[in-house]
PDB file of C-alpha atoms and ligand atoms in Angstrom:
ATOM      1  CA  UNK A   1     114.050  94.210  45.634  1.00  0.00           C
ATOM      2  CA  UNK A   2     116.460  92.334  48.272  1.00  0.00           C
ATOM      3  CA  UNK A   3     115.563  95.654  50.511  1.00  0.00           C
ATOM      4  CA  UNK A   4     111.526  94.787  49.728  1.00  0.00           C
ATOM      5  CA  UNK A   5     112.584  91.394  50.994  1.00  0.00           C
ATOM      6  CA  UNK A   6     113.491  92.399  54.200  1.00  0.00           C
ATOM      7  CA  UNK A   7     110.904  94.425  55.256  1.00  0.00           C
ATOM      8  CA  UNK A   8     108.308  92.055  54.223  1.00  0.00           C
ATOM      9  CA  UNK A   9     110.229  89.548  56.092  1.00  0.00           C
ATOM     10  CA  UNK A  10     110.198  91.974  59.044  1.00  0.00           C
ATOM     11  CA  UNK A  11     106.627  92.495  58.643  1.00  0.00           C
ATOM     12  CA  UNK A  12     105.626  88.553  58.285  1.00  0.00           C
ATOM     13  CA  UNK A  13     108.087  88.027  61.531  1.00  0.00           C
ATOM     14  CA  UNK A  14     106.145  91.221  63.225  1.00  0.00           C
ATOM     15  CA  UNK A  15     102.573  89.665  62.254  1.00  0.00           C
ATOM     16  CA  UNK A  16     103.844  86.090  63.921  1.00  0.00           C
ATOM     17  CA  UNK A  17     104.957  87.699  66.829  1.00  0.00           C
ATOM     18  CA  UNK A  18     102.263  89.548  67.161  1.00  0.00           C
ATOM     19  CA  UNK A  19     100.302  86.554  67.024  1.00  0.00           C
ATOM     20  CA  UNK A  20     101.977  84.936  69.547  1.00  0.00           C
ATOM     21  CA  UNK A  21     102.025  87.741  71.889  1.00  0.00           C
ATOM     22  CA  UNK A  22      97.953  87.487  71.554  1.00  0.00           C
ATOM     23  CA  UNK A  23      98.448  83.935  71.799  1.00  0.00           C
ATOM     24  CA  UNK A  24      99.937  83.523  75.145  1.00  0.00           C
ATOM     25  CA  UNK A  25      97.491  86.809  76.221  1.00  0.00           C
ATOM     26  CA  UNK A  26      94.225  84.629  75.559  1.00  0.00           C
ATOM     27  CA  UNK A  27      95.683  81.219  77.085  1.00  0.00           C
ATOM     28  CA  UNK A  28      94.427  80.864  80.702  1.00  0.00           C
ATOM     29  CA  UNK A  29      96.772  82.555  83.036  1.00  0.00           C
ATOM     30  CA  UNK A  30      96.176  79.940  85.514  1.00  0.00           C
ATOM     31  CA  UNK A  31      99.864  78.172  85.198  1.00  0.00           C
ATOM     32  CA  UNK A  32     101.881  81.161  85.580  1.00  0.00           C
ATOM     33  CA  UNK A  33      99.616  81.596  89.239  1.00  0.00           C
ATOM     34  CA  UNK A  34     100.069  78.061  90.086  1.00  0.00           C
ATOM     35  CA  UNK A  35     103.552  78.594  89.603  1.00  0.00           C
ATOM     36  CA  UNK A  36     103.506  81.257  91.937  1.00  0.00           C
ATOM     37  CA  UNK A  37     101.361  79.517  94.516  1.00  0.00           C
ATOM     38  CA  UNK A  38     103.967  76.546  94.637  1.00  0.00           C
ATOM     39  CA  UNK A  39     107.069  79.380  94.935  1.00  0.00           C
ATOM     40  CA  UNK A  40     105.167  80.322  98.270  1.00  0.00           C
ATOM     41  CA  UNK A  41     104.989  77.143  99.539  1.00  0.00           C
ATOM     42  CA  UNK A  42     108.255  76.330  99.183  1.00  0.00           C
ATOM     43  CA  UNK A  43     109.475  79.471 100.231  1.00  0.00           C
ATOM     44  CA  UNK A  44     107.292  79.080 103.799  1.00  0.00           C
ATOM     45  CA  UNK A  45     108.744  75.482 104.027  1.00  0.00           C
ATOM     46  CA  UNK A  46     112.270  77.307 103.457  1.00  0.00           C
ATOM     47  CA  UNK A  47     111.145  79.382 106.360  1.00  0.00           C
ATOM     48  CA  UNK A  48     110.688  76.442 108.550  1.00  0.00           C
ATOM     49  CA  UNK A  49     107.848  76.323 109.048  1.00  0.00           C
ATOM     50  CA  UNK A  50     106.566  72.381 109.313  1.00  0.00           C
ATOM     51  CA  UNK A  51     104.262  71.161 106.859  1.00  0.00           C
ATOM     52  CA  UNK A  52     101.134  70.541 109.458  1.00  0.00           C
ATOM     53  CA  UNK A  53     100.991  74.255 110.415  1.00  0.00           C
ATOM     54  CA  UNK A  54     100.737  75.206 106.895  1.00  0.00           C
ATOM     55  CA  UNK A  55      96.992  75.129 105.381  1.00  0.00           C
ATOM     56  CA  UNK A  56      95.871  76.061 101.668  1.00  0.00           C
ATOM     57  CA  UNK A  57      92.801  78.515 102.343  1.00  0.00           C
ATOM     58  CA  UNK A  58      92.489  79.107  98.505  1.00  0.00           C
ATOM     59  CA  UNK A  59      93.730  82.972  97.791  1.00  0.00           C
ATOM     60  CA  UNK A  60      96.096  82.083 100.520  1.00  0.00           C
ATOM     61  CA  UNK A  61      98.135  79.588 102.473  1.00  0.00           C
ATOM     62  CA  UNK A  62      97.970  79.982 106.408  1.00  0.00           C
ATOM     63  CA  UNK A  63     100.438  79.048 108.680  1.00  0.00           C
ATOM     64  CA  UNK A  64     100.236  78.899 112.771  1.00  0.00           C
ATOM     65  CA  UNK A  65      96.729  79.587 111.852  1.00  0.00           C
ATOM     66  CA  UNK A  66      96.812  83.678 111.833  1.00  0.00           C
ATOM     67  CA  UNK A  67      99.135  84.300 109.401  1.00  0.00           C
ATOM     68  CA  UNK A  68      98.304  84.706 105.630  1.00  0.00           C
ATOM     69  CA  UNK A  69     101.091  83.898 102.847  1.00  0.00           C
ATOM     70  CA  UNK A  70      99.041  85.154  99.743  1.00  0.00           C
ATOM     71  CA  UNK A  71      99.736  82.916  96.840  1.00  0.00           C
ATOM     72  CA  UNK A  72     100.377  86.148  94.454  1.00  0.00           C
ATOM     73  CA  UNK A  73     102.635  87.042  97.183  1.00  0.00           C
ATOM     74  CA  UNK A  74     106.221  88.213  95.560  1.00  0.00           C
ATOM     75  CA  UNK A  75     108.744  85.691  96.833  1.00  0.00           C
ATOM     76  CA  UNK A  76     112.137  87.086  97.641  1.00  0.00           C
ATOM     77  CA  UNK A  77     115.176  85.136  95.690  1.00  0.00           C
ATOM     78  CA  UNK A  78     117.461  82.530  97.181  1.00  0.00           C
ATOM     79  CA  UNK A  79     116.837  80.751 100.606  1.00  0.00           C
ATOM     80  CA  UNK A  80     116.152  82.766 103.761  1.00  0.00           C
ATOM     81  CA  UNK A  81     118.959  83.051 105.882  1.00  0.00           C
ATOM     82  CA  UNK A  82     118.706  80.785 109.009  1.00  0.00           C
ATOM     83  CA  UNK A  83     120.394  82.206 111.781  1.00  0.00           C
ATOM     84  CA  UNK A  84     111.514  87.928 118.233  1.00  0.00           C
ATOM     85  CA  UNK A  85     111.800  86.073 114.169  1.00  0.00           C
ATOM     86  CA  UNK A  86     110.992  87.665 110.670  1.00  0.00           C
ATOM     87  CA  UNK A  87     110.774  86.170 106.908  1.00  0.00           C
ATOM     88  CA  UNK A  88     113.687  87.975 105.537  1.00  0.00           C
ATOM     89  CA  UNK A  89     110.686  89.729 103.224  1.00  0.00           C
ATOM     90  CA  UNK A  90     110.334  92.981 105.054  1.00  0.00           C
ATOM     91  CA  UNK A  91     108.893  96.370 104.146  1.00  0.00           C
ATOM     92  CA  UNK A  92     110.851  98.923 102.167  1.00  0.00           C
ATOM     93  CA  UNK A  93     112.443 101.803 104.105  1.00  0.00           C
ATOM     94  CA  UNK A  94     110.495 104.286 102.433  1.00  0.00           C
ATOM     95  CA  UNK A  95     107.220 102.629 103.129  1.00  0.00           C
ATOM     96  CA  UNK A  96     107.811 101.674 106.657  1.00  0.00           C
ATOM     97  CA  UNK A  97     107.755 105.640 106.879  1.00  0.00           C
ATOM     98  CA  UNK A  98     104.027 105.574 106.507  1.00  0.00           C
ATOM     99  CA  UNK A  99     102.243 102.089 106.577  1.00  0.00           C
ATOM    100  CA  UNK A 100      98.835 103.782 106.224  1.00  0.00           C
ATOM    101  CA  UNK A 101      95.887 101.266 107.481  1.00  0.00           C
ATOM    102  CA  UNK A 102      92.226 101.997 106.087  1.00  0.00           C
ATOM    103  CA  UNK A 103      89.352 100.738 109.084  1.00  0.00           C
ATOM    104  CA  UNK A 104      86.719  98.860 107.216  1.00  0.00           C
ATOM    105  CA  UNK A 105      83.180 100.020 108.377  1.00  0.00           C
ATOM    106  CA  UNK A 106      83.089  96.498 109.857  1.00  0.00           C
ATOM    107  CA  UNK A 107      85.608  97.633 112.875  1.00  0.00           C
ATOM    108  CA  UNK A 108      84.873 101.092 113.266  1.00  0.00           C
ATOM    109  CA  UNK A 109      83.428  99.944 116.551  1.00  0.00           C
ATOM    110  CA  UNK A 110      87.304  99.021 117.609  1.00  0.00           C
ATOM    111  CA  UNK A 111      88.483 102.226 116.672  1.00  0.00           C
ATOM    112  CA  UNK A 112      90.247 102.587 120.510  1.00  0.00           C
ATOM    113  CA  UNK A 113      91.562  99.455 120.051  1.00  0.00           C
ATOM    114  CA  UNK A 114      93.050 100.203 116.738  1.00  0.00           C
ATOM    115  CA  UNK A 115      94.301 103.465 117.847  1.00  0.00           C
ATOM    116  CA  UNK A 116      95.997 101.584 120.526  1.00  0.00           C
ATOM    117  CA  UNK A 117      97.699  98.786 118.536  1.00  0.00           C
ATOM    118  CA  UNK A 118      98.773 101.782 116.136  1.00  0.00           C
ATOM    119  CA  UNK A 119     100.595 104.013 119.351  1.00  0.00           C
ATOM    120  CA  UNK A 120     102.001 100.626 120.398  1.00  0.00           C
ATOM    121  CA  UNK A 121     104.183 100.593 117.059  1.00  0.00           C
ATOM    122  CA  UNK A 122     104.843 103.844 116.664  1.00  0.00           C
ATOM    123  CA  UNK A 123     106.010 104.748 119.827  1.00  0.00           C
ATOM    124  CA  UNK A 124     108.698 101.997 120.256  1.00  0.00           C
ATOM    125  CA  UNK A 125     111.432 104.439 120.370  1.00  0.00           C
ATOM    126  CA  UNK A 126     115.288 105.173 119.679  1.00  0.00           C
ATOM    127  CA  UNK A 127     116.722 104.370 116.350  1.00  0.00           C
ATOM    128  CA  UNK A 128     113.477 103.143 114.509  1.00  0.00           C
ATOM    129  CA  UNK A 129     111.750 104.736 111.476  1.00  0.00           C
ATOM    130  CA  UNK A 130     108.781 102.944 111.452  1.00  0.00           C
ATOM    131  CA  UNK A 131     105.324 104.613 111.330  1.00  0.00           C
ATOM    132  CA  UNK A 132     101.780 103.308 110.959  1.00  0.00           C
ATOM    133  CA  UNK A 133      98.506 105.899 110.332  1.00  0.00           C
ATOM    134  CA  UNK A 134      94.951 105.474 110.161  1.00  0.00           C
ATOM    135  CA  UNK A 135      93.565 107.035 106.954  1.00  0.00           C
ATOM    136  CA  UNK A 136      90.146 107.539 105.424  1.00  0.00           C
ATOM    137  CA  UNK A 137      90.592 107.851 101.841  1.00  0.00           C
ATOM    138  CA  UNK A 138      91.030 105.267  98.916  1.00  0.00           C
ATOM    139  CA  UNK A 139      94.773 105.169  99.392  1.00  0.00           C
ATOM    140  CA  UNK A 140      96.209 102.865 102.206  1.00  0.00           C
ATOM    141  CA  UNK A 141      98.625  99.616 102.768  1.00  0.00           C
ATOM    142  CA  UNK A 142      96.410  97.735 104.806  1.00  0.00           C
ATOM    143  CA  UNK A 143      92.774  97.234 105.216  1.00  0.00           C
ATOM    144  CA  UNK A 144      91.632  95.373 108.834  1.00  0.00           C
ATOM    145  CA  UNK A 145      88.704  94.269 108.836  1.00  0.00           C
ATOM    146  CA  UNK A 146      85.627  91.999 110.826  1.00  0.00           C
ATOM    147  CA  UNK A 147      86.016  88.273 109.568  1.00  0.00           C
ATOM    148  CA  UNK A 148      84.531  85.137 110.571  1.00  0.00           C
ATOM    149  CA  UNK A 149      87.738  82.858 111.206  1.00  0.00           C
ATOM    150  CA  UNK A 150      86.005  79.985 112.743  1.00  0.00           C
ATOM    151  CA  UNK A 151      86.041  78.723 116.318  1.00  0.00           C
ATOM    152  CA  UNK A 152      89.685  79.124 117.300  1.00  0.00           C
ATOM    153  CA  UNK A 153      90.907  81.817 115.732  1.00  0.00           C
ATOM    154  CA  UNK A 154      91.112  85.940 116.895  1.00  0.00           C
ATOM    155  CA  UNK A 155      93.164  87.274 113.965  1.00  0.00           C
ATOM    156  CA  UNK A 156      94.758  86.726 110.986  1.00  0.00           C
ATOM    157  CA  UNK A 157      97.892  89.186 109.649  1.00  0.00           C
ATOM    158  CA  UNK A 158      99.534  89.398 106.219  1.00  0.00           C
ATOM    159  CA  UNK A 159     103.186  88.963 105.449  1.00  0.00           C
ATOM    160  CA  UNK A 160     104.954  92.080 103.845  1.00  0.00           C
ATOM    161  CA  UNK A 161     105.588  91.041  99.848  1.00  0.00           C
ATOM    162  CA  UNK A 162     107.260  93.274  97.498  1.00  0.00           C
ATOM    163  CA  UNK A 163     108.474  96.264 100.162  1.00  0.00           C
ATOM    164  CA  UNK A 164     104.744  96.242 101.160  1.00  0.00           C
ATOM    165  CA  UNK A 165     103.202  95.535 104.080  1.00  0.00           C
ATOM    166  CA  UNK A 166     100.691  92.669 103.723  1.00  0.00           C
ATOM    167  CA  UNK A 167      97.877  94.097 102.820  1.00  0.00           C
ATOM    168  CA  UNK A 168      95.112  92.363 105.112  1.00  0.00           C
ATOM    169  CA  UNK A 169      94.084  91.914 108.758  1.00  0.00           C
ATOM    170  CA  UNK A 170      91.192  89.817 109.388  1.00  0.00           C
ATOM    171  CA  UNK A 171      89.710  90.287 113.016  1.00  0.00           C
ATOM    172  CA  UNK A 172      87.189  87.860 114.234  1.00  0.00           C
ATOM    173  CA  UNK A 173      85.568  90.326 116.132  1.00  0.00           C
ATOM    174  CA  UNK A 174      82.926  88.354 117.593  1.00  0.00           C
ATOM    175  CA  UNK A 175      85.152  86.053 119.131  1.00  0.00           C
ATOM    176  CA  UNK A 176      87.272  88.269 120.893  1.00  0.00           C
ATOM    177  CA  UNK A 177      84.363  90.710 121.778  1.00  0.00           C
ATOM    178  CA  UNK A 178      84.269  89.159 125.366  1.00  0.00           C
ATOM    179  CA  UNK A 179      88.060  89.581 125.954  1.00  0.00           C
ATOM    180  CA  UNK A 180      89.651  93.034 127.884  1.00  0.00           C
ATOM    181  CA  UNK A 181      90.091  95.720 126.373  1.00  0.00           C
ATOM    182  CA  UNK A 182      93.872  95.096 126.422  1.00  0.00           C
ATOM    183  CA  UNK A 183      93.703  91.926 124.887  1.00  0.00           C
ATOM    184  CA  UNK A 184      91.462  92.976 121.994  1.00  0.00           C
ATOM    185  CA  UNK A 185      93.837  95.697 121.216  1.00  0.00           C
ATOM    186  CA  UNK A 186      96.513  92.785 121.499  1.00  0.00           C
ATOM    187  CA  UNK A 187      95.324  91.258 119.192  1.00  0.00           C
ATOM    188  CA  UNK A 188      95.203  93.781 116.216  1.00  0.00           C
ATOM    189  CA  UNK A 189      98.892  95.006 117.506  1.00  0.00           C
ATOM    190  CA  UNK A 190     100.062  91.251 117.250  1.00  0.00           C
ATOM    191  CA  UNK A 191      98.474  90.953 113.912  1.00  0.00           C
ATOM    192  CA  UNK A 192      99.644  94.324 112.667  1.00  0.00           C
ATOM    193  CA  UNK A 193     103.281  92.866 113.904  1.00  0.00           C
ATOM    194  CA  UNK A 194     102.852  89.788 110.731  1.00  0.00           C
ATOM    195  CA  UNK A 195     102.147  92.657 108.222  1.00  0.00           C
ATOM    196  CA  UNK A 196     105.369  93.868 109.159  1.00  0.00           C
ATOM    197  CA  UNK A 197     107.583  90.587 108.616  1.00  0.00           C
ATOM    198  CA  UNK A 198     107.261  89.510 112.316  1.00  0.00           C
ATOM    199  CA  UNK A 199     106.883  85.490 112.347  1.00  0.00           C
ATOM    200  CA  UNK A 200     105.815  83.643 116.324  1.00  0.00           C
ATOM    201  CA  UNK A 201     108.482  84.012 118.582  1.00  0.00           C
ATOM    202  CA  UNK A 202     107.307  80.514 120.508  1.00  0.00           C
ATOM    203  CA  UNK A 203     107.048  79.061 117.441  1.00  0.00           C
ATOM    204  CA  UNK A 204     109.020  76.987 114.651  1.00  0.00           C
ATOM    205  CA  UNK A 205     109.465  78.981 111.213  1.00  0.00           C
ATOM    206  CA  UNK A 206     111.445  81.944 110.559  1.00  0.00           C
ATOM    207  CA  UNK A 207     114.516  83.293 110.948  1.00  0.00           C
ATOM    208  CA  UNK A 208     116.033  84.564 114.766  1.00  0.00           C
ATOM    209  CA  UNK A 209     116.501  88.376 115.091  1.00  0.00           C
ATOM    210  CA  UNK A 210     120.164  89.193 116.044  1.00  0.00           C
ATOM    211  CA  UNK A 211     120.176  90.592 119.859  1.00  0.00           C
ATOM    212  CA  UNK A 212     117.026  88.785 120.813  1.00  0.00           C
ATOM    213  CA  UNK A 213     116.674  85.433 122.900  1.00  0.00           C
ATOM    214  CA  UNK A 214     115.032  81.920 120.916  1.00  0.00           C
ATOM    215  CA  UNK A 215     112.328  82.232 123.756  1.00  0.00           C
ATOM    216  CA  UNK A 216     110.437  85.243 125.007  1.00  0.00           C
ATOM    217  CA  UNK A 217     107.903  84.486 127.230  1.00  0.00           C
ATOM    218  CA  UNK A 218     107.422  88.610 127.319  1.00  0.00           C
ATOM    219  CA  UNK A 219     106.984  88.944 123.612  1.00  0.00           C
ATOM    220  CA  UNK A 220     103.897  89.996 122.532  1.00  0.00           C
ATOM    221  CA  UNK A 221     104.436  88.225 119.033  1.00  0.00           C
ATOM    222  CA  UNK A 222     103.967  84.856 120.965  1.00  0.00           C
ATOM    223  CA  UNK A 223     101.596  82.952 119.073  1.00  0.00           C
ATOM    224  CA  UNK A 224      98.764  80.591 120.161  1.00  0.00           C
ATOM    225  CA  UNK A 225      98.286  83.228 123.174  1.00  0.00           C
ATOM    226  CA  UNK A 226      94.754  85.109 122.296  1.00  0.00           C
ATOM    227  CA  UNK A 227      93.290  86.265 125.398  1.00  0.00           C
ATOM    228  CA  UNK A 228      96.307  84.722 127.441  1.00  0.00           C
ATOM    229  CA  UNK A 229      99.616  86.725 125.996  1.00  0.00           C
ATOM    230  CA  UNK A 230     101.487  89.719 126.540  1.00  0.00           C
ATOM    231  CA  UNK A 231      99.292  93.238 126.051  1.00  0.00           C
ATOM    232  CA  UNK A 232     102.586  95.359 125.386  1.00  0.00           C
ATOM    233  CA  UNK A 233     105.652  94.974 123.110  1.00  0.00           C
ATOM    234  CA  UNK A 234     108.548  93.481 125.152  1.00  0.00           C
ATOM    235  CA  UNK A 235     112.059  95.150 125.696  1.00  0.00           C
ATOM    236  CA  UNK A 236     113.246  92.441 122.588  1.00  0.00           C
ATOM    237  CA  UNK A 237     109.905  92.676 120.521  1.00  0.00           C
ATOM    238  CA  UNK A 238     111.206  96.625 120.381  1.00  0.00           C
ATOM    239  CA  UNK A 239     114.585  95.423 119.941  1.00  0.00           C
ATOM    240  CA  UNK A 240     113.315  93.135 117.263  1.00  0.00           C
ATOM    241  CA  UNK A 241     111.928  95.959 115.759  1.00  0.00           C
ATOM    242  CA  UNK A 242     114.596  98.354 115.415  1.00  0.00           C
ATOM    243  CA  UNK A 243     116.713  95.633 113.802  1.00  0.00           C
ATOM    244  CA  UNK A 244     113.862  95.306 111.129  1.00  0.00           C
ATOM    245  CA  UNK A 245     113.281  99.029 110.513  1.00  0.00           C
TER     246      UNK A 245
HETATM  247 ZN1   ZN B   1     100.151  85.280 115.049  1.00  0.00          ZN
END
């Protein structure tokens, strides 16, 4: 009898969990994002970066205007350290291996330009094991593609969450359409640079990079510089970069 006892008991606590399980599973899932959303914030105002450059575009917040902070976004524990500048949220080894980058059919038409913002970071040399590739199929890390980004604005990079790279590049194509050829393709290689954990080197927000200067006026990770900036990776945006990966 007392054994009948406790496996009905066992099977009434079961039910009731079970019911609470299915509970919480119906119940909007909206707090748990919001949550999330306000760990981002405070982990970009951790970073530095000052509350005016920091924008809620819905999905996302954007800071310095080109770089995306996706509210979902996994947000590393404890405070970034504050010692070319990075978010202390970096790809994994293992990925930074192959950071494989899917063209929407919206840039095919900048495939040189791709191609050339892709050589750029893979052919930074000495101790570095960092390698992006352009693939085809349904498998890839980042997807770049054409986006309207209103009248200012010539690209728009991800930050790396959870050992990923971020997972977006917008390109307003139109606007940049009337630039050089080596500025367009600065553009994708300075956006590809925020996928990667690479924050404005001119700018506040981040943390410093040990062996490079606080100003660059080389670096191609300058920000605010579309159609103005550098069109190759400087000696300490390389530098930058082997320190990262
Ligand atoms: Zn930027």
């Amino acid at each position: 009898m007392k054994k009948y006892l406790q496996t009905f008991a066992s099977i009434v606590l079961s039910a009731l969990l079970l019911a609470s399980c299915g509970k919480s599973a119906d119940a909007p899932a909206a707090p748990e994002k919001k949550d999330n959303a306000e760990k981002v914030l405070t982990f970009i105002q951790n970073l530095g970066f000052s509350q005016s450059s920091i924008v809620d575009n819905g999905d996302a917040y954007i800071v310095d205007n080109d770089i995306r902070f996706p509210k979902d976004m996994e947000v590393p524990e404890g405070k970034p350290s504050t010692e070319q500048k990075w978010t202390g949220n970096k790809v994994s080894a293992a990925n930074a291996l192959n950071i494989r980058i899917k063209v929407d059919p919206s840039m095919t038409s900048m495939m040189p330009e791709i191609n050339s913002a892709v050589n750029q970071w893979n052919n930074i040399g000495g101790d570095i094991a960092l390698h992006f590739s352009v693939v085809t199929g349904s498998s890839y890390d980042i997807l770049i593609k054409d986006a309207d980004l209103g009248a200012t604005t010539c690209g728009r990079g991800t930050y790396p969450s959870g050992g990923k790279a971020g997972n977006l590049i917008q390109i307003h194509k139109a606007h940049i359409a009337g630039n050089s050829f080596a500025q367009r393709q600065r553009t994708i290689t300075h956006e590809m640079g925020h996928n990667i954990s690479f924050t404005h080197t001119n700018q506040a927000g981040g943390s410093l990079i040990p062996g490079t200067p606080a100003t660059d006026a080389n670096s191609l990770m300058n920000g605010g510089q579309c159609n103005s900036g550098a069109t190759v990776l400087s000696n300490y945006d390389k530098i930058a970069a082997r320190w990262l990966y």
